[in-house]
């Protein structure tokens, strides 16, 4: 019988909070059971194992981030939309470093297709429509933006930029300006 008060949603949210405290890679069913002062077996009617718990955390994080991004870009276009979208990723990564790491978890194809990751890709493509990119350039640009946003946030939250000037805000602004300029002047394949 399931332990009173434990639910899949409660465990997932607690696991996400744990990820923000100790790092996503450190989240285990055993550690979560300790937090609830229960035996690991008490979790198994709600989550199958650590992998299932981590997958649920990743799905929660993707959903939270997609909701924030949708609100931020609504009614915006061009550089304004790009900046709002990028700032959501950065702010979320600063607020929730473990959850942000979870958004990069490799999901099986079926789970990925049913996740909010699809919303992220659609929003990115909607932003890129303002730059008149067609395929395959649009897909290249989606990958570029994801790499820059995730990479910058990962380095910044790990303290990678804290040892030198200029301030990271200035670098972030210049990075977004550079991305906007690149997207406006996307090179033709022959120019590469």
JSON list of C-alpha atoms in Angstrom, two decimals:
[
{"chain": "A", "resi": 1, "resn": "UNK", "atom": "CA", "xyz": [0.00, 0.00, 0.00]},
{"chain": "A", "resi": 2, "resn": "UNK", "atom": "CA", "xyz": [1.23, 3.50, -0.83]},
{"chain": "A", "resi": 3, "resn": "UNK", "atom": "CA", "xyz": [2.47, 5.62, 2.04]},
{"chain": "A", "resi": 4, "resn": "UNK", "atom": "CA", "xyz": [-0.08, 8.30, 2.97]},
{"chain": "A", "resi": 5, "resn": "UNK", "atom": "CA", "xyz": [0.77, 11.67, 1.47]},
{"chain": "A", "resi": 6, "resn": "UNK", "atom": "CA", "xyz": [3.09, 10.38, -1.21]},
{"chain": "A", "resi": 7, "resn": "UNK", "atom": "CA", "xyz": [1.99, 10.99, -4.77]},
{"chain": "A", "resi": 8, "resn": "UNK", "atom": "CA", "xyz": [3.82, 10.90, -8.07]},
{"chain": "A", "resi": 9, "resn": "UNK", "atom": "CA", "xyz": [3.44, 14.66, -8.43]},
{"chain": "A", "resi": 10, "resn": "UNK", "atom": "CA", "xyz": [4.66, 15.38, -4.91]},
{"chain": "A", "resi": 11, "resn": "UNK", "atom": "CA", "xyz": [7.68, 13.13, -5.38]},
{"chain": "A", "resi": 12, "resn": "UNK", "atom": "CA", "xyz": [8.47, 14.67, -8.76]},
{"chain": "A", "resi": 13, "resn": "UNK", "atom": "CA", "xyz": [8.33, 18.20, -7.38]},
{"chain": "A", "resi": 14, "resn": "UNK", "atom": "CA", "xyz": [10.41, 17.21, -4.36]},
{"chain": "A", "resi": 15, "resn": "UNK", "atom": "CA", "xyz": [12.90, 15.55, -6.72]},
{"chain": "A", "resi": 16, "resn": "UNK", "atom": "CA", "xyz": [13.04, 18.75, -8.79]},
{"chain": "A", "resi": 17, "resn": "UNK", "atom": "CA", "xyz": [13.70, 20.78, -5.63]},
{"chain": "A", "resi": 18, "resn": "UNK", "atom": "CA", "xyz": [16.39, 18.28, -4.66]},
{"chain": "A", "resi": 19, "resn": "UNK", "atom": "CA", "xyz": [17.97, 18.65, -8.11]},
{"chain": "A", "resi": 20, "resn": "UNK", "atom": "CA", "xyz": [18.15, 22.42, -7.60]},
{"chain": "A", "resi": 21, "resn": "UNK", "atom": "CA", "xyz": [19.85, 21.89, -4.23]},
{"chain": "A", "resi": 22, "resn": "UNK", "atom": "CA", "xyz": [22.36, 19.15, -4.99]},
{"chain": "A", "resi": 23, "resn": "UNK", "atom": "CA", "xyz": [22.48, 18.86, -8.79]},
{"chain": "A", "resi": 24, "resn": "UNK", "atom": "CA", "xyz": [20.38, 16.80, -11.16]},
{"chain": "A", "resi": 25, "resn": "UNK", "atom": "CA", "xyz": [22.95, 14.02, -11.41]},
{"chain": "A", "resi": 26, "resn": "UNK", "atom": "CA", "xyz": [22.81, 13.53, -7.64]},
{"chain": "A", "resi": 27, "resn": "UNK", "atom": "CA", "xyz": [19.05, 12.88, -7.54]},
{"chain": "A", "resi": 28, "resn": "UNK", "atom": "CA", "xyz": [18.25, 9.27, -6.67]},
{"chain": "A", "resi": 29, "resn": "UNK", "atom": "CA", "xyz": [15.22, 7.43, -5.37]},
{"chain": "A", "resi": 30, "resn": "UNK", "atom": "CA", "xyz": [17.26, 6.60, -2.26]},
{"chain": "A", "resi": 31, "resn": "UNK", "atom": "CA", "xyz": [18.05, 10.26, -1.54]},
{"chain": "A", "resi": 32, "resn": "UNK", "atom": "CA", "xyz": [14.44, 11.26, -2.10]},
{"chain": "A", "resi": 33, "resn": "UNK", "atom": "CA", "xyz": [13.25, 8.50, 0.26]},
{"chain": "A", "resi": 34, "resn": "UNK", "atom": "CA", "xyz": [15.61, 9.88, 2.92]},
{"chain": "A", "resi": 35, "resn": "UNK", "atom": "CA", "xyz": [14.06, 13.31, 2.47]},
{"chain": "A", "resi": 36, "resn": "UNK", "atom": "CA", "xyz": [10.61, 11.86, 3.14]},
{"chain": "A", "resi": 37, "resn": "UNK", "atom": "CA", "xyz": [11.92, 9.59, 5.91]},
{"chain": "A", "resi": 38, "resn": "UNK", "atom": "CA", "xyz": [10.54, 6.50, 4.19]},
{"chain": "A", "resi": 39, "resn": "UNK", "atom": "CA", "xyz": [12.00, 3.33, 2.75]},
{"chain": "A", "resi": 40, "resn": "UNK", "atom": "CA", "xyz": [12.82, 3.40, -0.95]},
{"chain": "A", "resi": 41, "resn": "UNK", "atom": "CA", "xyz": [10.21, 0.70, -1.51]},
{"chain": "A", "resi": 42, "resn": "UNK", "atom": "CA", "xyz": [7.54, 3.23, -0.42]},
{"chain": "A", "resi": 43, "resn": "UNK", "atom": "CA", "xyz": [8.33, 5.27, -3.53]},
{"chain": "A", "resi": 44, "resn": "UNK", "atom": "CA", "xyz": [7.92, 2.42, -5.98]},
{"chain": "A", "resi": 45, "resn": "UNK", "atom": "CA", "xyz": [4.16, 2.64, -6.22]},
{"chain": "A", "resi": 46, "resn": "UNK", "atom": "CA", "xyz": [4.68, 6.18, -7.55]},
{"chain": "A", "resi": 47, "resn": "UNK", "atom": "CA", "xyz": [8.00, 6.05, -9.44]},
{"chain": "A", "resi": 48, "resn": "UNK", "atom": "CA", "xyz": [9.61, 2.95, -10.91]},
{"chain": "A", "resi": 49, "resn": "UNK", "atom": "CA", "xyz": [13.22, 3.81, -10.11]},
{"chain": "A", "resi": 50, "resn": "UNK", "atom": "CA", "xyz": [15.76, 6.64, -10.22]},
{"chain": "A", "resi": 51, "resn": "UNK", "atom": "CA", "xyz": [15.63, 6.81, -14.03]},
{"chain": "A", "resi": 52, "resn": "UNK", "atom": "CA", "xyz": [11.84, 7.19, -13.95]},
{"chain": "A", "resi": 53, "resn": "UNK", "atom": "CA", "xyz": [12.15, 9.89, -11.27]},
{"chain": "A", "resi": 54, "resn": "UNK", "atom": "CA", "xyz": [14.71, 11.80, -13.33]},
{"chain": "A", "resi": 55, "resn": "UNK", "atom": "CA", "xyz": [12.57, 11.51, -16.45]},
{"chain": "A", "resi": 56, "resn": "UNK", "atom": "CA", "xyz": [9.60, 12.94, -14.55]},
{"chain": "A", "resi": 57, "resn": "UNK", "atom": "CA", "xyz": [11.76, 15.81, -13.29]},
{"chain": "A", "resi": 58, "resn": "UNK", "atom": "CA", "xyz": [12.92, 16.51, -16.86]},
{"chain": "A", "resi": 59, "resn": "UNK", "atom": "CA", "xyz": [9.32, 16.55, -18.10]},
{"chain": "A", "resi": 60, "resn": "UNK", "atom": "CA", "xyz": [8.27, 18.89, -15.28]},
{"chain": "A", "resi": 61, "resn": "UNK", "atom": "CA", "xyz": [11.17, 21.24, -16.01]},
{"chain": "A", "resi": 62, "resn": "UNK", "atom": "CA", "xyz": [10.44, 21.28, -19.75]},
{"chain": "A", "resi": 63, "resn": "UNK", "atom": "CA", "xyz": [6.81, 22.13, -19.00]},
{"chain": "A", "resi": 64, "resn": "UNK", "atom": "CA", "xyz": [7.68, 24.90, -16.53]},
{"chain": "A", "resi": 65, "resn": "UNK", "atom": "CA", "xyz": [10.19, 26.42, -18.94]},
{"chain": "A", "resi": 66, "resn": "UNK", "atom": "CA", "xyz": [7.80, 26.21, -21.91]},
{"chain": "A", "resi": 67, "resn": "UNK", "atom": "CA", "xyz": [5.06, 27.96, -19.92]},
{"chain": "A", "resi": 68, "resn": "UNK", "atom": "CA", "xyz": [7.42, 30.77, -18.95]},
{"chain": "A", "resi": 69, "resn": "UNK", "atom": "CA", "xyz": [8.77, 31.12, -22.49]},
{"chain": "A", "resi": 70, "resn": "UNK", "atom": "CA", "xyz": [5.29, 31.23, -24.02]},
{"chain": "A", "resi": 71, "resn": "UNK", "atom": "CA", "xyz": [4.27, 34.03, -21.66]},
{"chain": "A", "resi": 72, "resn": "UNK", "atom": "CA", "xyz": [7.48, 35.95, -22.35]},
{"chain": "A", "resi": 73, "resn": "UNK", "atom": "CA", "xyz": [7.32, 35.86, -26.15]},
{"chain": "A", "resi": 74, "resn": "UNK", "atom": "CA", "xyz": [3.58, 36.42, -26.55]},
{"chain": "A", "resi": 75, "resn": "UNK", "atom": "CA", "xyz": [3.02, 39.42, -28.82]},
{"chain": "A", "resi": 76, "resn": "UNK", "atom": "CA", "xyz": [6.73, 39.92, -29.53]},
{"chain": "A", "resi": 77, "resn": "UNK", "atom": "CA", "xyz": [8.70, 39.53, -32.73]},
{"chain": "A", "resi": 78, "resn": "UNK", "atom": "CA", "xyz": [12.25, 39.74, -34.04]},
{"chain": "A", "resi": 79, "resn": "UNK", "atom": "CA", "xyz": [15.00, 40.67, -31.61]},
{"chain": "A", "resi": 80, "resn": "UNK", "atom": "CA", "xyz": [12.46, 41.50, -28.90]},
{"chain": "A", "resi": 81, "resn": "UNK", "atom": "CA", "xyz": [11.11, 37.93, -29.03]},
{"chain": "A", "resi": 82, "resn": "UNK", "atom": "CA", "xyz": [14.60, 36.44, -29.23]},
{"chain": "A", "resi": 83, "resn": "UNK", "atom": "CA", "xyz": [15.73, 38.42, -26.17]},
{"chain": "A", "resi": 84, "resn": "UNK", "atom": "CA", "xyz": [12.63, 37.57, -24.14]},
{"chain": "A", "resi": 85, "resn": "UNK", "atom": "CA", "xyz": [13.00, 33.89, -24.99]},
{"chain": "A", "resi": 86, "resn": "UNK", "atom": "CA", "xyz": [16.72, 33.85, -24.16]},
{"chain": "A", "resi": 87, "resn": "UNK", "atom": "CA", "xyz": [16.16, 35.67, -20.88]},
{"chain": "A", "resi": 88, "resn": "UNK", "atom": "CA", "xyz": [13.61, 33.07, -19.80]},
{"chain": "A", "resi": 89, "resn": "UNK", "atom": "CA", "xyz": [16.20, 30.32, -20.31]},
{"chain": "A", "resi": 90, "resn": "UNK", "atom": "CA", "xyz": [18.82, 32.29, -18.41]},
{"chain": "A", "resi": 91, "resn": "UNK", "atom": "CA", "xyz": [16.53, 33.25, -15.54]},
{"chain": "A", "resi": 92, "resn": "UNK", "atom": "CA", "xyz": [15.19, 29.70, -15.20]},
{"chain": "A", "resi": 93, "resn": "UNK", "atom": "CA", "xyz": [18.72, 28.30, -15.18]},
{"chain": "A", "resi": 94, "resn": "UNK", "atom": "CA", "xyz": [19.76, 30.73, -12.45]},
{"chain": "A", "resi": 95, "resn": "UNK", "atom": "CA", "xyz": [16.67, 30.04, -10.36]},
{"chain": "A", "resi": 96, "resn": "UNK", "atom": "CA", "xyz": [16.55, 26.30, -10.95]},
{"chain": "A", "resi": 97, "resn": "UNK", "atom": "CA", "xyz": [19.98, 24.95, -11.90]},
{"chain": "A", "resi": 98, "resn": "UNK", "atom": "CA", "xyz": [19.02, 21.31, -11.31]},
{"chain": "A", "resi": 99, "resn": "UNK", "atom": "CA", "xyz": [15.81, 21.59, -13.28]},
{"chain": "A", "resi": 100, "resn": "UNK", "atom": "CA", "xyz": [17.67, 23.38, -16.09]},
{"chain": "A", "resi": 101, "resn": "UNK", "atom": "CA", "xyz": [20.13, 20.50, -16.22]},
{"chain": "A", "resi": 102, "resn": "UNK", "atom": "CA", "xyz": [17.18, 18.10, -16.36]},
{"chain": "A", "resi": 103, "resn": "UNK", "atom": "CA", "xyz": [15.88, 19.78, -19.53]},
{"chain": "A", "resi": 104, "resn": "UNK", "atom": "CA", "xyz": [18.97, 18.47, -21.30]},
{"chain": "A", "resi": 105, "resn": "UNK", "atom": "CA", "xyz": [18.33, 14.85, -20.30]},
{"chain": "A", "resi": 106, "resn": "UNK", "atom": "CA", "xyz": [18.12, 12.49, -23.25]},
{"chain": "A", "resi": 107, "resn": "UNK", "atom": "CA", "xyz": [14.57, 11.15, -23.45]},
{"chain": "A", "resi": 108, "resn": "UNK", "atom": "CA", "xyz": [13.43, 8.17, -25.45]},
{"chain": "A", "resi": 109, "resn": "UNK", "atom": "CA", "xyz": [11.79, 9.22, -28.75]},
{"chain": "A", "resi": 110, "resn": "UNK", "atom": "CA", "xyz": [8.21, 8.53, -27.63]},
{"chain": "A", "resi": 111, "resn": "UNK", "atom": "CA", "xyz": [8.61, 10.45, -24.36]},
{"chain": "A", "resi": 112, "resn": "UNK", "atom": "CA", "xyz": [10.38, 13.32, -26.11]},
{"chain": "A", "resi": 113, "resn": "UNK", "atom": "CA", "xyz": [7.63, 13.58, -28.73]},
{"chain": "A", "resi": 114, "resn": "UNK", "atom": "CA", "xyz": [4.99, 13.85, -25.99]},
{"chain": "A", "resi": 115, "resn": "UNK", "atom": "CA", "xyz": [6.99, 16.34, -23.91]},
{"chain": "A", "resi": 116, "resn": "UNK", "atom": "CA", "xyz": [6.96, 20.13, -23.75]},
{"chain": "A", "resi": 117, "resn": "UNK", "atom": "CA", "xyz": [10.25, 19.98, -25.65]},
{"chain": "A", "resi": 118, "resn": "UNK", "atom": "CA", "xyz": [8.09, 20.07, -28.76]},
{"chain": "A", "resi": 119, "resn": "UNK", "atom": "CA", "xyz": [6.66, 23.42, -27.57]},
{"chain": "A", "resi": 120, "resn": "UNK", "atom": "CA", "xyz": [10.20, 24.77, -27.14]},
{"chain": "A", "resi": 121, "resn": "UNK", "atom": "CA", "xyz": [11.08, 23.85, -30.71]},
{"chain": "A", "resi": 122, "resn": "UNK", "atom": "CA", "xyz": [7.85, 25.40, -32.03]},
{"chain": "A", "resi": 123, "resn": "UNK", "atom": "CA", "xyz": [8.45, 28.63, -30.14]},
{"chain": "A", "resi": 124, "resn": "UNK", "atom": "CA", "xyz": [12.03, 28.82, -31.38]},
{"chain": "A", "resi": 125, "resn": "UNK", "atom": "CA", "xyz": [10.84, 28.28, -34.95]},
{"chain": "A", "resi": 126, "resn": "UNK", "atom": "CA", "xyz": [8.16, 30.95, -34.49]},
{"chain": "A", "resi": 127, "resn": "UNK", "atom": "CA", "xyz": [10.81, 33.42, -33.38]},
{"chain": "A", "resi": 128, "resn": "UNK", "atom": "CA", "xyz": [12.98, 32.46, -36.35]},
{"chain": "A", "resi": 129, "resn": "UNK", "atom": "CA", "xyz": [10.15, 33.18, -38.80]},
{"chain": "A", "resi": 130, "resn": "UNK", "atom": "CA", "xyz": [10.85, 36.84, -38.05]},
{"chain": "A", "resi": 131, "resn": "UNK", "atom": "CA", "xyz": [14.29, 36.31, -39.56]},
{"chain": "A", "resi": 132, "resn": "UNK", "atom": "CA", "xyz": [13.01, 34.74, -42.82]},
{"chain": "A", "resi": 133, "resn": "UNK", "atom": "CA", "xyz": [14.99, 31.52, -42.46]},
{"chain": "A", "resi": 134, "resn": "UNK", "atom": "CA", "xyz": [13.92, 28.50, -44.44]},
{"chain": "A", "resi": 135, "resn": "UNK", "atom": "CA", "xyz": [14.93, 24.88, -44.04]},
{"chain": "A", "resi": 136, "resn": "UNK", "atom": "CA", "xyz": [17.50, 23.57, -43.41]},
{"chain": "A", "resi": 137, "resn": "UNK", "atom": "CA", "xyz": [18.80, 26.91, -42.08]},
{"chain": "A", "resi": 138, "resn": "UNK", "atom": "CA", "xyz": [15.95, 27.15, -39.59]},
{"chain": "A", "resi": 139, "resn": "UNK", "atom": "CA", "xyz": [16.92, 23.81, -38.03]},
{"chain": "A", "resi": 140, "resn": "UNK", "atom": "CA", "xyz": [20.57, 24.89, -37.89]},
{"chain": "A", "resi": 141, "resn": "UNK", "atom": "CA", "xyz": [19.49, 28.11, -36.16]},
{"chain": "A", "resi": 142, "resn": "UNK", "atom": "CA", "xyz": [17.29, 26.23, -33.64]},
{"chain": "A", "resi": 143, "resn": "UNK", "atom": "CA", "xyz": [20.31, 24.12, -32.70]},
{"chain": "A", "resi": 144, "resn": "UNK", "atom": "CA", "xyz": [22.56, 27.16, -32.52]},
{"chain": "A", "resi": 145, "resn": "UNK", "atom": "CA", "xyz": [20.23, 29.06, -30.19]},
{"chain": "A", "resi": 146, "resn": "UNK", "atom": "CA", "xyz": [19.71, 26.05, -27.92]},
{"chain": "A", "resi": 147, "resn": "UNK", "atom": "CA", "xyz": [23.45, 25.49, -27.73]},
{"chain": "A", "resi": 148, "resn": "UNK", "atom": "CA", "xyz": [24.22, 29.11, -26.93]},
{"chain": "A", "resi": 149, "resn": "UNK", "atom": "CA", "xyz": [21.46, 29.50, -24.33]},
{"chain": "A", "resi": 150, "resn": "UNK", "atom": "CA", "xyz": [22.15, 26.23, -22.55]},
{"chain": "A", "resi": 151, "resn": "UNK", "atom": "CA", "xyz": [25.91, 26.58, -22.80]},
{"chain": "A", "resi": 152, "resn": "UNK", "atom": "CA", "xyz": [26.00, 30.15, -21.51]},
{"chain": "A", "resi": 153, "resn": "UNK", "atom": "CA", "xyz": [23.68, 29.40, -18.61]},
{"chain": "A", "resi": 154, "resn": "UNK", "atom": "CA", "xyz": [25.58, 26.22, -17.69]},
{"chain": "A", "resi": 155, "resn": "UNK", "atom": "CA", "xyz": [28.90, 28.06, -17.62]},
{"chain": "A", "resi": 156, "resn": "UNK", "atom": "CA", "xyz": [27.50, 31.06, -15.79]},
{"chain": "A", "resi": 157, "resn": "UNK", "atom": "CA", "xyz": [25.72, 29.07, -13.08]},
{"chain": "A", "resi": 158, "resn": "UNK", "atom": "CA", "xyz": [28.84, 26.95, -12.56]},
{"chain": "A", "resi": 159, "resn": "UNK", "atom": "CA", "xyz": [30.81, 30.14, -11.88]},
{"chain": "A", "resi": 160, "resn": "UNK", "atom": "CA", "xyz": [32.76, 29.97, -15.11]},
{"chain": "A", "resi": 161, "resn": "UNK", "atom": "CA", "xyz": [32.52, 33.72, -15.72]},
{"chain": "A", "resi": 162, "resn": "UNK", "atom": "CA", "xyz": [32.83, 34.96, -12.14]},
{"chain": "A", "resi": 163, "resn": "UNK", "atom": "CA", "xyz": [36.60, 35.33, -12.16]},
{"chain": "A", "resi": 164, "resn": "UNK", "atom": "CA", "xyz": [36.95, 38.07, -14.75]},
{"chain": "A", "resi": 165, "resn": "UNK", "atom": "CA", "xyz": [35.55, 41.31, -16.10]},
{"chain": "A", "resi": 166, "resn": "UNK", "atom": "CA", "xyz": [33.45, 42.48, -17.85]},
{"chain": "A", "resi": 167, "resn": "UNK", "atom": "CA", "xyz": [30.21, 41.76, -16.05]},
{"chain": "A", "resi": 168, "resn": "UNK", "atom": "CA", "xyz": [28.19, 38.81, -17.34]},
{"chain": "A", "resi": 169, "resn": "UNK", "atom": "CA", "xyz": [25.21, 41.10, -18.05]},
{"chain": "A", "resi": 170, "resn": "UNK", "atom": "CA", "xyz": [27.30, 42.95, -20.62]},
{"chain": "A", "resi": 171, "resn": "UNK", "atom": "CA", "xyz": [28.46, 39.70, -22.18]},
{"chain": "A", "resi": 172, "resn": "UNK", "atom": "CA", "xyz": [24.88, 38.35, -22.28]},
{"chain": "A", "resi": 173, "resn": "UNK", "atom": "CA", "xyz": [23.62, 41.51, -24.01]},
{"chain": "A", "resi": 174, "resn": "UNK", "atom": "CA", "xyz": [26.44, 41.36, -26.56]},
{"chain": "A", "resi": 175, "resn": "UNK", "atom": "CA", "xyz": [25.78, 37.67, -27.15]},
{"chain": "A", "resi": 176, "resn": "UNK", "atom": "CA", "xyz": [22.11, 38.37, -27.93]},
{"chain": "A", "resi": 177, "resn": "UNK", "atom": "CA", "xyz": [23.08, 41.28, -30.18]},
{"chain": "A", "resi": 178, "resn": "UNK", "atom": "CA", "xyz": [25.48, 38.99, -32.05]},
{"chain": "A", "resi": 179, "resn": "UNK", "atom": "CA", "xyz": [22.83, 36.28, -32.43]},
{"chain": "A", "resi": 180, "resn": "UNK", "atom": "CA", "xyz": [20.33, 38.81, -33.75]},
{"chain": "A", "resi": 181, "resn": "UNK", "atom": "CA", "xyz": [22.88, 40.14, -36.27]},
{"chain": "A", "resi": 182, "resn": "UNK", "atom": "CA", "xyz": [23.80, 36.61, -37.36]},
{"chain": "A", "resi": 183, "resn": "UNK", "atom": "CA", "xyz": [20.16, 35.62, -37.83]},
{"chain": "A", "resi": 184, "resn": "UNK", "atom": "CA", "xyz": [19.45, 38.78, -39.84]},
{"chain": "A", "resi": 185, "resn": "UNK", "atom": "CA", "xyz": [22.41, 38.03, -42.11]},
{"chain": "A", "resi": 186, "resn": "UNK", "atom": "CA", "xyz": [22.37, 34.24, -42.10]},
{"chain": "A", "resi": 187, "resn": "UNK", "atom": "CA", "xyz": [25.06, 33.08, -44.50]},
{"chain": "A", "resi": 188, "resn": "UNK", "atom": "CA", "xyz": [24.12, 31.24, -47.64]},
{"chain": "A", "resi": 189, "resn": "UNK", "atom": "CA", "xyz": [25.48, 27.66, -47.80]},
{"chain": "A", "resi": 190, "resn": "UNK", "atom": "CA", "xyz": [27.95, 28.65, -50.52]},
{"chain": "A", "resi": 191, "resn": "UNK", "atom": "CA", "xyz": [29.36, 31.38, -48.24]},
{"chain": "A", "resi": 192, "resn": "UNK", "atom": "CA", "xyz": [30.38, 28.83, -45.65]}
]
